[in-house]
């Protein structure tokens, strides 16, 4: 294992003395920034789309909007996120002539992508609430919107939150593709450290560890959340 | 009170109700019986437009509520409905279930009155000679809540469940849930109560407690339309029995006549099976 000690030695040199930790911190910051802001944008887009998709479809406008939303969801679920990233950065932006930092592009693409997935999470969460809840609300004279807001959605949230946590975990891991458009994330940072010393084994190991720690922390948070939700399920 | 004119309901190619005409008078207890699939539940659900009629009109207190332009929510407040599966709000306690709609409706009315008063005052301050009066505001928001709470507790006392006010529906038995569902509808002071097979999902031993509540309602003069398989209830409480089959009202009349002197063969064979 003398060989391995040497490798750790090299990693330390590059990480601490070579200032590699700064790049890693940068990368970590970007990874979390893209995942968190992406998730928030995704929640906004997802809520909007899910709302349209569960509307009763007697009239023309909801039908048209519903079609558009299906198209959106189909497009973003039907292509890999790397492709979406490349298309936005190298095709769409030059076409409309806007310059944007790679990280900003990544945030938007991840937001739009997770919006498609989150809309489905929310839709199925709302649909899983018994139709009788809505009918009970309508029968006492509440409008569709009020019954949705006061009765259906609070119950749907219980189904939605845990799955939303999983979506967040997936986002964190997927951010490792932003290097395709030249943004610095964890992968780029450790790759940089590795290429300084021509030694990749330890840097990649540490990178994997960091991902595991982040995801582990999030899944613990989700579990705590789930437990407290289930408590209120049983009542007082 | 409710006048059903040429009511038709289709689901795609399937016609569930074929041209139904009927009038429900104030104070009547109308019990609808018939085999399953005869359209009796659909008929009831059309009465408060839970199902939109395909054609025809439902005249309730002089307004055609089947008209899509009518604010259906306002009229539904005056039509209580009780479902087979209770449909209590699972995320609300028993008392919140009862108070939710009264509080919401009253506070909304309050907000509207306040904003129209403000508009009126501004207009008058600018010398406009509008003849509108300032709307009297008798209650504050907290008074509305207090009153709704007192009323809800009163209703719970009536069905003997005041000790369950703060529990969630999941902790009630089926019979208790259905009794709460009945008072939730009553909390809106409805003109008519619609019951959609209120005892069909209950254990046999709990049927009685729900029927008792319904009987006392009938005794108090509430207008009721009840879809049920409880022939005993129909015989005892109904002022009129409707027999439906294949989307039509085949026979109707006082319970004594319908049960002891059925005219149509269809009703005779139905009664032979259920009695």
GROMACS .gro file of C-alpha atoms in nm:
model
  511
    1UNK     CA    1   0.000   0.000   0.000
    2UNK     CA    2   0.302   0.225  -0.010
    3UNK     CA    3   0.182   0.321  -0.352
    4UNK     CA    4  -0.152   0.435  -0.209
    5UNK     CA    5   0.016   0.647   0.060
    6UNK     CA    6   0.207   0.821  -0.214
    7UNK     CA    7  -0.118   0.889  -0.395
    8UNK     CA    8  -0.273   1.042  -0.085
    9UNK     CA    9   0.037   1.249  -0.044
   10UNK     CA   10   0.004   1.380  -0.398
   11UNK     CA   11  -0.364   1.457  -0.345
   12UNK     CA   12  -0.290   1.653  -0.028
   13UNK     CA   13  -0.023   1.851  -0.207
   14UNK     CA   14  -0.254   1.946  -0.488
   15UNK     CA   15  -0.563   1.992  -0.267
   16UNK     CA   16  -0.414   2.204   0.011
   17UNK     CA   17  -0.089   2.354  -0.109
   18UNK     CA   18  -0.188   2.380  -0.476
   19UNK     CA   19  -0.511   2.563  -0.378
   20UNK     CA   20  -0.726   2.282  -0.512
   21UNK     CA   21  -0.971   2.323  -0.225
   22UNK     CA   22  -1.076   2.658  -0.364
   23UNK     CA   23  -1.183   2.499  -0.690
   24UNK     CA   24  -1.362   2.226  -0.496
   25UNK     CA   25  -1.548   2.483  -0.288
   26UNK     CA   26  -1.641   2.664  -0.608
   27UNK     CA   27  -1.760   2.341  -0.761
   28UNK     CA   28  -1.954   2.245  -0.449
   29UNK     CA   29  -2.117   2.586  -0.443
   30UNK     CA   30  -2.218   2.557  -0.807
   31UNK     CA   31  -2.348   2.204  -0.764
   32UNK     CA   32  -2.568   2.305  -0.474
   33UNK     CA   33  -2.669   2.634  -0.635
   34UNK     CA   34  -2.780   2.461  -0.956
   35UNK     CA   35  -2.968   2.189  -0.768
   36UNK     CA   36  -3.140   2.419  -0.517
   37UNK     CA   37  -3.236   2.702  -0.752
   38UNK     CA   38  -3.318   2.446  -1.021
   39UNK     CA   39  -3.552   2.272  -0.779
   40UNK     CA   40  -3.720   2.602  -0.687
   41UNK     CA   41  -3.773   2.695  -1.052
   42UNK     CA   42  -3.893   2.339  -1.108
   43UNK     CA   43  -4.147   2.371  -0.829
   44UNK     CA   44  -4.284   2.694  -0.976
   45UNK     CA   45  -4.308   2.551  -1.328
   46UNK     CA   46  -4.433   2.217  -1.197
   47UNK     CA   47  -4.709   2.374  -0.988
   48UNK     CA   48  -4.820   2.581  -1.285
   49UNK     CA   49  -4.831   2.284  -1.522
   50UNK     CA   50  -4.991   2.049  -1.271
   51UNK     CA   51  -5.263   2.307  -1.200
   52UNK     CA   52  -5.347   2.328  -1.570
   53UNK     CA   53  -5.337   1.952  -1.616
   54UNK     CA   54  -5.584   1.872  -1.337
   55UNK     CA   55  -5.834   2.144  -1.442
   56UNK     CA   56  -6.168   2.014  -1.566
   57UNK     CA   57  -6.158   2.023  -1.944
   58UNK     CA   58  -6.500   2.136  -2.061
   59UNK     CA   59  -6.380   2.454  -2.224
   60UNK     CA   60  -6.139   2.524  -2.508
   61UNK     CA   61  -5.875   2.725  -2.321
   62UNK     CA   62  -5.790   2.458  -2.062
   63UNK     CA   63  -5.779   2.204  -2.346
   64UNK     CA   64  -5.528   2.409  -2.547
   65UNK     CA   65  -5.316   2.487  -2.240
   66UNK     CA   66  -5.325   2.122  -2.144
   67UNK     CA   67  -5.197   2.027  -2.489
   68UNK     CA   68  -4.911   2.275  -2.461
   69UNK     CA   69  -4.818   2.142  -2.117
   70UNK     CA   70  -4.820   1.784  -2.243
   71UNK     CA   71  -4.586   1.890  -2.520
   72UNK     CA   72  -4.353   2.060  -2.271
   73UNK     CA   73  -4.345   1.759  -2.040
   74UNK     CA   74  -4.298   1.525  -2.334
   75UNK     CA   75  -4.003   1.726  -2.470
   76UNK     CA   76  -3.819   1.754  -2.139
   77UNK     CA   77  -3.879   1.396  -2.036
   78UNK     CA   78  -3.804   1.263  -2.380
   79UNK     CA   79  -3.448   1.392  -2.408
   80UNK     CA   80  -3.144   1.344  -2.182
   81UNK     CA   81  -3.057   1.646  -1.974
   82UNK     CA   82  -2.710   1.663  -2.133
   83UNK     CA   83  -2.875   1.710  -2.471
   84UNK     CA   84  -3.103   1.983  -2.331
   85UNK     CA   85  -2.802   2.158  -2.180
   86UNK     CA   86  -2.606   2.143  -2.506
   87UNK     CA   87  -2.902   2.254  -2.716
   88UNK     CA   88  -2.971   2.553  -2.492
   89UNK     CA   89  -2.612   2.660  -2.459
   90UNK     CA   90  -2.486   2.601  -2.812
   91UNK     CA   91  -2.804   2.632  -3.020
   92UNK     CA   92  -3.078   2.837  -2.858
   93UNK     CA   93  -2.870   3.112  -2.696
   94UNK     CA   94  -2.659   3.191  -3.005
   95UNK     CA   95  -2.978   3.184  -3.214
   96UNK     CA   96  -3.149   3.451  -3.004
   97UNK     CA   97  -2.816   3.623  -2.949
   98UNK     CA   98  -2.799   3.628  -2.571
   99UNK     CA   99  -2.482   3.568  -2.372
  100UNK     CA  100  -2.523   3.390  -2.044
  101UNK     CA  101  -2.284   3.234  -1.794
  102UNK     CA  102  -2.269   2.856  -1.811
  103UNK     CA  103  -2.390   2.821  -1.452
  104UNK     CA  104  -2.693   3.043  -1.519
  105UNK     CA  105  -2.782   2.835  -1.824
  106UNK     CA  106  -2.742   2.521  -1.617
  107UNK     CA  107  -2.973   2.657  -1.346
  108UNK     CA  108  -3.245   2.735  -1.601
  109UNK     CA  109  -3.213   2.409  -1.788
  110UNK     CA  110  -3.221   2.208  -1.467
  111UNK     CA  111  -3.517   2.416  -1.350
  112UNK     CA  112  -3.713   2.356  -1.669
  113UNK     CA  113  -3.620   1.989  -1.673
  114UNK     CA  114  -3.721   1.924  -1.315
  115UNK     CA  115  -4.036   2.133  -1.377
  116UNK     CA  116  -4.149   1.864  -1.619
  117UNK     CA  117  -4.087   1.587  -1.367
  118UNK     CA  118  -4.228   1.781  -1.071
  119UNK     CA  119  -4.546   1.860  -1.262
  120UNK     CA  120  -4.604   1.486  -1.295
  121UNK     CA  121  -4.521   1.430  -0.928
  122UNK     CA  122  -4.774   1.696  -0.828
  123UNK     CA  123  -5.036   1.580  -1.073
  124UNK     CA  124  -5.023   1.223  -0.945
  125UNK     CA  125  -5.021   1.356  -0.588
  126UNK     CA  126  -5.339   1.554  -0.651
  127UNK     CA  127  -5.502   1.268  -0.842
  128UNK     CA  128  -5.428   1.027  -0.558
  129UNK     CA  129  -5.659   1.226  -0.329
  130UNK     CA  130  -6.001   1.061  -0.336
  131UNK     CA  131  -6.243   1.237  -0.573
  132UNK     CA  132  -6.494   1.234  -0.287
  133UNK     CA  133  -6.290   1.503  -0.110
  134UNK     CA  134  -6.351   1.743  -0.396
  135UNK     CA  135  -6.717   1.643  -0.418
  136UNK     CA  136  -6.763   1.693  -0.046
  137UNK     CA  137  -6.621   2.042  -0.081
  138UNK     CA  138  -6.832   2.130  -0.383
  139UNK     CA  139  -7.143   1.995  -0.213
  140UNK     CA  140  -7.115   2.246   0.072
  141UNK     CA  141  -7.093   2.526  -0.183
  142UNK     CA  142  -6.718   2.583  -0.217
  143UNK     CA  143  -6.588   2.672  -0.561
  144UNK     CA  144  -6.349   2.439  -0.743
  145UNK     CA  145  -6.052   2.659  -0.658
  146UNK     CA  146  -6.135   2.692  -0.290
  147UNK     CA  147  -6.203   2.320  -0.249
  148UNK     CA  148  -5.872   2.252  -0.422
  149UNK     CA  149  -5.683   2.496  -0.199
  150UNK     CA  150  -5.838   2.413   0.135
  151UNK     CA  151  -5.905   2.040   0.104
  152UNK     CA  152  -5.736   1.859  -0.183
  153UNK     CA  153  -5.392   2.024  -0.197
  154UNK     CA  154  -5.316   1.997   0.178
  155UNK     CA  155  -5.378   1.623   0.145
  156UNK     CA  156  -5.183   1.596  -0.180
  157UNK     CA  157  -4.877   1.759  -0.021
  158UNK     CA  158  -4.834   1.452   0.199
  159UNK     CA  159  -4.793   1.239  -0.111
  160UNK     CA  160  -4.585   1.497  -0.295
  161UNK     CA  161  -4.316   1.599  -0.041
  162UNK     CA  162  -4.126   1.269  -0.010
  163UNK     CA  163  -4.115   1.225  -0.388
  164UNK     CA  164  -4.002   1.585  -0.423
  165UNK     CA  165  -3.709   1.500  -0.194
  166UNK     CA  166  -3.613   1.218  -0.429
  167UNK     CA  167  -3.626   1.460  -0.719
  168UNK     CA  168  -3.385   1.686  -0.530
  169UNK     CA  169  -3.143   1.398  -0.480
  170UNK     CA  170  -3.161   1.313  -0.848
  171UNK     CA  171  -3.093   1.678  -0.933
  172UNK     CA  172  -2.784   1.692  -0.712
  173UNK     CA  173  -2.640   1.392  -0.888
  174UNK     CA  174  -2.738   1.502  -1.236
  175UNK     CA  175  -2.557   1.834  -1.196
  176UNK     CA  176  -2.238   1.639  -1.272
  177UNK     CA  177  -2.311   1.692  -1.642
  178UNK     CA  178  -2.279   2.072  -1.640
  179UNK     CA  179  -1.911   2.042  -1.730
  180UNK     CA  180  -2.036   1.977  -2.085
  181UNK     CA  181  -2.098   2.350  -2.116
  182UNK     CA  182  -1.791   2.448  -1.919
  183UNK     CA  183  -1.940   2.524  -1.578
  184UNK     CA  184  -1.735   2.430  -1.274
  185UNK     CA  185  -1.896   2.168  -1.055
  186UNK     CA  186  -1.755   1.899  -0.827
  187UNK     CA  187  -1.646   1.683  -1.117
  188UNK     CA  188  -1.458   1.964  -1.289
  189UNK     CA  189  -1.293   2.063  -0.961
  190UNK     CA  190  -1.162   1.717  -0.883
  191UNK     CA  191  -1.066   1.656  -1.240
  192UNK     CA  192  -0.854   1.971  -1.217
  193UNK     CA  193  -0.687   1.848  -0.900
  194UNK     CA  194  -0.625   1.512  -1.056
  195UNK     CA  195  -0.472   1.652  -1.370
  196UNK     CA  196  -0.236   1.869  -1.162
  197UNK     CA  197  -0.071   1.560  -1.017
  198UNK     CA  198  -0.157   1.312  -1.293
  199UNK     CA  199  -0.319   1.109  -1.018
  200UNK     CA  200  -0.696   1.052  -1.034
  201UNK     CA  201  -0.768   0.767  -0.795
  202UNK     CA  202  -0.788   0.965  -0.470
  203UNK     CA  203  -0.958   1.278  -0.610
  204UNK     CA  204  -1.239   1.074  -0.766
  205UNK     CA  205  -1.277   0.874  -0.446
  206UNK     CA  206  -1.311   1.193  -0.243
  207UNK     CA  207  -1.558   1.328  -0.497
  208UNK     CA  208  -1.774   1.016  -0.463
  209UNK     CA  209  -1.759   1.053  -0.085
  210UNK     CA  210  -1.878   1.415  -0.101
  211UNK     CA  211  -2.174   1.317  -0.319
  212UNK     CA  212  -2.264   1.035  -0.083
  213UNK     CA  213  -2.249   1.263   0.221
  214UNK     CA  214  -2.472   1.525   0.057
  215UNK     CA  215  -2.729   1.271  -0.060
  216UNK     CA  216  -2.723   1.092   0.274
  217UNK     CA  217  -2.789   1.417   0.459
  218UNK     CA  218  -3.082   1.498   0.232
  219UNK     CA  219  -3.237   1.153   0.266
  220UNK     CA  220  -3.222   1.183   0.644
  221UNK     CA  221  -3.404   1.515   0.617
  222UNK     CA  222  -3.669   1.354   0.397
  223UNK     CA  223  -3.719   1.072   0.645
  224UNK     CA  224  -3.770   1.316   0.932
  225UNK     CA  225  -4.019   1.508   0.721
  226UNK     CA  226  -4.209   1.193   0.626
  227UNK     CA  227  -4.234   1.084   0.985
  228UNK     CA  228  -4.376   1.415   1.103
  229UNK     CA  229  -4.629   1.408   0.816
  230UNK     CA  230  -4.741   1.058   0.906
  231UNK     CA  231  -4.790   1.169   1.264
  232UNK     CA  232  -5.048   1.427   1.161
  233UNK     CA  233  -5.212   1.156   0.948
  234UNK     CA  234  -5.321   0.966   1.254
  235UNK     CA  235  -5.455   1.279   1.415
  236UNK     CA  236  -5.408   1.381   1.770
  237UNK     CA  237  -8.914   2.393  -0.440
  238UNK     CA  238  -8.726   2.182  -0.693
  239UNK     CA  239  -8.877   2.139  -1.034
  240UNK     CA  240  -8.716   1.893  -1.271
  241UNK     CA  241  -8.805   1.958  -1.633
  242UNK     CA  242  -8.716   1.721  -1.918
  243UNK     CA  243  -8.397   1.613  -1.743
  244UNK     CA  244  -8.167   1.401  -1.958
  245UNK     CA  245  -7.822   1.272  -1.873
  246UNK     CA  246  -7.590   1.083  -2.104
  247UNK     CA  247  -7.237   0.956  -2.058
  248UNK     CA  248  -7.112   0.932  -2.413
  249UNK     CA  249  -7.350   0.695  -2.589
  250UNK     CA  250  -7.500   0.568  -2.266
  251UNK     CA  251  -7.824   0.739  -2.168
  252UNK     CA  252  -7.868   0.716  -1.793
  253UNK     CA  253  -8.168   0.944  -1.748
  254UNK     CA  254  -8.437   0.971  -2.013
  255UNK     CA  255  -8.653   1.277  -1.994
  256UNK     CA  256  -8.746   1.302  -1.627
  257UNK     CA  257  -9.011   1.543  -1.502
  258UNK     CA  258  -9.089   1.583  -1.135
  259UNK     CA  259  -9.162   1.843  -0.874
  260UNK     CA  260  -9.046   1.826  -0.515
  261UNK     CA  261  -9.256   2.037  -0.281
  262UNK     CA  262  -9.138   2.207   0.034
  263UNK     CA  263  -9.153   1.972   0.333
  264UNK     CA  264  -9.174   1.656   0.126
  265UNK     CA  265  -8.963   1.350   0.201
  266UNK     CA  266  -8.912   1.185  -0.136
  267UNK     CA  267  -8.753   0.843  -0.129
  268UNK     CA  268  -8.611   0.711  -0.456
  269UNK     CA  269  -8.591   0.335  -0.491
  270UNK     CA  270  -8.497   0.109  -0.779
  271UNK     CA  271  -8.250  -0.156  -0.890
  272UNK     CA  272  -7.885  -0.063  -0.924
  273UNK     CA  273  -7.804   0.101  -1.253
  274UNK     CA  274  -8.154   0.246  -1.274
  275UNK     CA  275  -8.017   0.602  -1.262
  276UNK     CA  276  -8.144   0.698  -0.917
  277UNK     CA  277  -7.807   0.819  -0.789
  278UNK     CA  278  -7.747   1.010  -1.111
  279UNK     CA  279  -8.090   1.167  -1.075
  280UNK     CA  280  -8.004   1.282  -0.724
  281UNK     CA  281  -7.663   1.413  -0.827
  282UNK     CA  282  -7.824   1.609  -1.109
  283UNK     CA  283  -8.048   1.786  -0.859
  284UNK     CA  284  -7.752   1.991  -0.727
  285UNK     CA  285  -7.562   1.970  -1.057
  286UNK     CA  286  -7.292   1.747  -0.911
  287UNK     CA  287  -7.343   1.587  -1.251
  288UNK     CA  288  -7.421   1.844  -1.517
  289UNK     CA  289  -7.746   1.749  -1.690
  290UNK     CA  290  -7.705   1.684  -2.063
  291UNK     CA  291  -8.028   1.870  -2.124
  292UNK     CA  292  -8.332   1.992  -1.935
  293UNK     CA  293  -8.356   2.221  -1.638
  294UNK     CA  294  -8.352   2.203  -1.259
  295UNK     CA  295  -8.554   2.493  -1.120
  296UNK     CA  296  -8.450   2.549  -0.758
  297UNK     CA  297  -8.616   2.837  -0.572
  298UNK     CA  298  -8.713   2.987  -0.907
  299UNK     CA  299  -8.368   2.970  -1.069
  300UNK     CA  300  -8.260   2.722  -1.336
  301UNK     CA  301  -7.939   2.593  -1.180
  302UNK     CA  302  -7.865   2.366  -1.477
  303UNK     CA  303  -7.783   2.686  -1.665
  304UNK     CA  304  -7.404   2.708  -1.681
  305UNK     CA  305  -7.415   3.086  -1.631
  306UNK     CA  306  -7.566   3.054  -1.284
  307UNK     CA  307  -7.328   3.066  -0.987
  308UNK     CA  308  -7.386   2.707  -0.885
  309UNK     CA  309  -7.184   2.737  -0.563
  310UNK     CA  310  -7.424   2.989  -0.419
  311UNK     CA  311  -7.723   2.762  -0.480
  312UNK     CA  312  -7.547   2.450  -0.358
  313UNK     CA  313  -7.508   2.618  -0.020
  314UNK     CA  314  -7.884   2.582   0.012
  315UNK     CA  315  -7.880   2.216  -0.093
  316UNK     CA  316  -7.714   1.988   0.159
  317UNK     CA  317  -7.574   1.664   0.025
  318UNK     CA  318  -7.481   1.344   0.206
  319UNK     CA  319  -7.276   1.081   0.025
  320UNK     CA  320  -7.250   0.706   0.046
  321UNK     CA  321  -6.884   0.733   0.142
  322UNK     CA  322  -6.928   1.031   0.378
  323UNK     CA  323  -6.661   1.246   0.206
  324UNK     CA  324  -6.559   1.419   0.525
  325UNK     CA  325  -6.246   1.631   0.480
  326UNK     CA  326  -5.966   1.406   0.606
  327UNK     CA  327  -5.728   1.695   0.677
  328UNK     CA  328  -5.975   1.874   0.906
  329UNK     CA  329  -6.107   1.787   1.248
  330UNK     CA  330  -6.474   1.712   1.294
  331UNK     CA  331  -6.562   2.064   1.400
  332UNK     CA  332  -6.347   2.218   1.126
  333UNK     CA  333  -6.535   2.002   0.877
  334UNK     CA  334  -6.859   2.157   0.994
  335UNK     CA  335  -6.734   2.516   1.021
  336UNK     CA  336  -6.529   2.536   0.700
  337UNK     CA  337  -6.798   2.636   0.456
  338UNK     CA  338  -7.008   2.861   0.685
  339UNK     CA  339  -6.699   3.060   0.785
  340UNK     CA  340  -6.573   3.081   0.429
  341UNK     CA  341  -6.906   3.195   0.287
  342UNK     CA  342  -6.975   3.449   0.562
  343UNK     CA  343  -6.628   3.605   0.558
  344UNK     CA  344  -6.648   3.633   0.182
  345UNK     CA  345  -6.980   3.811   0.210
  346UNK     CA  346  -6.828   4.038   0.475
  347UNK     CA  347  -6.533   4.126   0.251
  348UNK     CA  348  -6.764   4.203  -0.039
  349UNK     CA  349  -6.987   4.422   0.177
  350UNK     CA  350  -6.688   4.611   0.314
  351UNK     CA  351  -6.535   4.680  -0.025
  352UNK     CA  352  -6.865   4.791  -0.175
  353UNK     CA  353  -6.921   5.023   0.122
  354UNK     CA  354  -6.581   5.180   0.072
  355UNK     CA  355  -6.653   5.232  -0.297
  356UNK     CA  356  -6.989   5.388  -0.210
  357UNK     CA  357  -6.836   5.624   0.044
  358UNK     CA  358  -6.574   5.740  -0.205
  359UNK     CA  359  -6.840   5.799  -0.468
  360UNK     CA  360  -7.058   5.993  -0.223
  361UNK     CA  361  -6.761   6.199  -0.111
  362UNK     CA  362  -6.725   6.307  -0.473
  363UNK     CA  363  -7.088   6.416  -0.478
  364UNK     CA  364  -7.235   6.122  -0.665
  365UNK     CA  365  -7.606   6.086  -0.597
  366UNK     CA  366  -7.626   5.707  -0.596
  367UNK     CA  367  -7.933   5.589  -0.410
  368UNK     CA  368  -7.755   5.278  -0.275
  369UNK     CA  369  -7.756   5.235   0.101
  370UNK     CA  370  -7.446   5.145   0.300
  371UNK     CA  371  -7.463   4.772   0.373
  372UNK     CA  372  -7.510   4.707   0.742
  373UNK     CA  373  -7.221   4.501   0.877
  374UNK     CA  374  -7.344   4.318   1.183
  375UNK     CA  375  -7.054   4.082   1.249
  376UNK     CA  376  -6.678   4.103   1.258
  377UNK     CA  377  -6.464   3.819   1.130
  378UNK     CA  378  -6.400   3.682   1.477
  379UNK     CA  379  -6.771   3.693   1.558
  380UNK     CA  380  -6.842   3.493   1.243
  381UNK     CA  381  -6.595   3.231   1.362
  382UNK     CA  382  -6.738   3.225   1.712
  383UNK     CA  383  -7.092   3.189   1.584
  384UNK     CA  384  -6.993   2.913   1.343
  385UNK     CA  385  -6.822   2.732   1.627
  386UNK     CA  386  -7.120   2.764   1.859
  387UNK     CA  387  -7.352   2.648   1.585
  388UNK     CA  388  -7.128   2.352   1.504
  389UNK     CA  389  -7.113   2.247   1.869
  390UNK     CA  390  -7.490   2.277   1.891
  391UNK     CA  391  -7.526   2.050   1.587
  392UNK     CA  392  -7.277   1.800   1.729
  393UNK     CA  393  -7.470   1.793   2.054
  394UNK     CA  394  -7.781   1.710   1.857
  395UNK     CA  395  -7.619   1.392   1.727
  396UNK     CA  396  -7.443   1.320   2.056
  397UNK     CA  397  -7.089   1.366   1.926
  398UNK     CA  398  -6.983   1.688   2.098
  399UNK     CA  399  -6.692   1.502   2.260
  400UNK     CA  400  -6.556   1.418   1.913
  401UNK     CA  401  -6.530   1.781   1.802
  402UNK     CA  402  -6.150   1.786   1.789
  403UNK     CA  403  -6.070   1.444   1.647
  404UNK     CA  404  -6.000   1.366   1.283
  405UNK     CA  405  -6.251   1.173   1.071
  406UNK     CA  406  -6.013   0.874   1.055
  407UNK     CA  407  -6.085   0.810   1.424
  408UNK     CA  408  -6.462   0.788   1.384
  409UNK     CA  409  -6.674   0.483   1.307
  410UNK     CA  410  -6.871   0.476   0.983
  411UNK     CA  411  -7.196   0.566   1.153
  412UNK     CA  412  -7.034   0.857   1.335
  413UNK     CA  413  -6.878   0.981   1.011
  414UNK     CA  414  -7.212   0.978   0.836
  415UNK     CA  415  -7.382   1.162   1.121
  416UNK     CA  416  -7.109   1.427   1.110
  417UNK     CA  417  -7.153   1.448   0.732
  418UNK     CA  418  -7.524   1.515   0.787
  419UNK     CA  419  -7.465   1.800   1.030
  420UNK     CA  420  -7.191   1.940   0.809
  421UNK     CA  421  -7.458   1.983   0.543
  422UNK     CA  422  -7.704   2.119   0.800
  423UNK     CA  423  -7.456   2.385   0.910
  424UNK     CA  424  -7.535   2.577   0.591
  425UNK     CA  425  -7.906   2.591   0.683
  426UNK     CA  426  -8.006   2.422   0.358
  427UNK     CA  427  -8.358   2.437   0.215
  428UNK     CA  428  -8.333   2.077   0.100
  429UNK     CA  429  -8.119   1.778   0.191
  430UNK     CA  430  -8.007   1.521  -0.066
  431UNK     CA  431  -7.903   1.176   0.055
  432UNK     CA  432  -7.714   0.944  -0.181
  433UNK     CA  433  -7.740   0.594  -0.033
  434UNK     CA  434  -7.635   0.722   0.310
  435UNK     CA  435  -7.640   0.381   0.479
  436UNK     CA  436  -7.504   0.156   0.201
  437UNK     CA  437  -7.142   0.171   0.316
  438UNK     CA  438  -7.221   0.114   0.684
  439UNK     CA  439  -7.201  -0.194   0.904
  440UNK     CA  440  -7.556  -0.319   0.970
  441UNK     CA  441  -7.542  -0.220   1.336
  442UNK     CA  442  -7.464   0.141   1.245
  443UNK     CA  443  -7.746   0.186   0.998
  444UNK     CA  444  -7.996   0.257   1.273
  445UNK     CA  445  -7.815   0.555   1.424
  446UNK     CA  446  -7.793   0.728   1.085
  447UNK     CA  447  -8.155   0.656   0.998
  448UNK     CA  448  -8.259   0.797   1.337
  449UNK     CA  449  -8.091   1.128   1.258
  450UNK     CA  450  -8.264   1.135   0.920
  451UNK     CA  451  -8.600   1.054   1.077
  452UNK     CA  452  -8.567   1.339   1.325
  453UNK     CA  453  -8.480   1.570   1.037
  454UNK     CA  454  -8.792   1.461   0.852
  455UNK     CA  455  -8.999   1.516   1.164
  456UNK     CA  456  -8.866   1.872   1.186
  457UNK     CA  457  -9.008   1.938   0.843
  458UNK     CA  458  -8.688   1.931   0.636
  459UNK     CA  459  -8.738   1.878   0.264
  460UNK     CA  460  -8.549   1.563   0.178
  461UNK     CA  461  -8.468   1.353  -0.128
  462UNK     CA  462  -8.329   1.015  -0.029
  463UNK     CA  463  -8.186   0.745  -0.254
  464UNK     CA  464  -8.180   0.428  -0.048
  465UNK     CA  465  -8.223   0.054  -0.031
  466UNK     CA  466  -8.379   0.077   0.315
  467UNK     CA  467  -8.739  -0.012   0.239
  468UNK     CA  468  -8.833   0.013   0.605
  469UNK     CA  469  -8.722   0.376   0.610
  470UNK     CA  470  -8.915   0.444   0.289
  471UNK     CA  471  -9.233   0.296   0.434
  472UNK     CA  472  -9.205   0.477   0.762
  473UNK     CA  473  -9.077   0.823   0.672
  474UNK     CA  474  -9.143   0.890   0.304
  475UNK     CA  475  -9.424   1.118   0.201
  476UNK     CA  476  -9.372   1.001  -0.156
  477UNK     CA  477  -9.184   0.712  -0.312
  478UNK     CA  478  -9.035   0.722  -0.661
  479UNK     CA  479  -8.956   0.395  -0.831
  480UNK     CA  480  -8.695   0.430  -1.104
  481UNK     CA  481  -8.581   0.184  -1.365
  482UNK     CA  482  -8.371   0.224  -1.679
  483UNK     CA  483  -8.354   0.600  -1.646
  484UNK     CA  484  -8.727   0.659  -1.604
  485UNK     CA  485  -8.958   0.714  -1.312
  486UNK     CA  486  -9.186   0.414  -1.354
  487UNK     CA  487  -9.416   0.467  -1.061
  488UNK     CA  488  -9.464   0.714  -0.779
  489UNK     CA  489  -9.703   0.772  -0.494
  490UNK     CA  490  -9.758   0.745  -0.121
  491UNK     CA  491  -9.555   0.461   0.034
  492UNK     CA  492  -9.868   0.263   0.125
  493UNK     CA  493  -9.981   0.262  -0.238
  494UNK     CA  494  -9.644   0.189  -0.389
  495UNK     CA  495  -9.556  -0.093  -0.151
  496UNK     CA  496  -9.891  -0.266  -0.109
  497UNK     CA  497 -10.048  -0.193  -0.444
  498UNK     CA  498  -9.777  -0.179  -0.712
  499UNK     CA  499  -9.910  -0.125  -1.063
  500UNK     CA  500  -9.624  -0.209  -1.299
  501UNK     CA  501  -9.475  -0.555  -1.337
  502UNK     CA  502  -9.129  -0.409  -1.300
  503UNK     CA  503  -9.206  -0.271  -0.955
  504UNK     CA  504  -9.384  -0.592  -0.853
  505UNK     CA  505  -9.080  -0.805  -0.935
  506UNK     CA  506  -8.846  -0.552  -0.768
  507UNK     CA  507  -9.050  -0.551  -0.448
  508UNK     CA  508  -9.071  -0.932  -0.450
  509UNK     CA  509  -8.692  -0.939  -0.443
  510UNK     CA  510  -8.624  -0.676  -0.178
  511UNK     CA  511  -8.909  -0.720   0.067
   0.00000   0.00000   0.00000
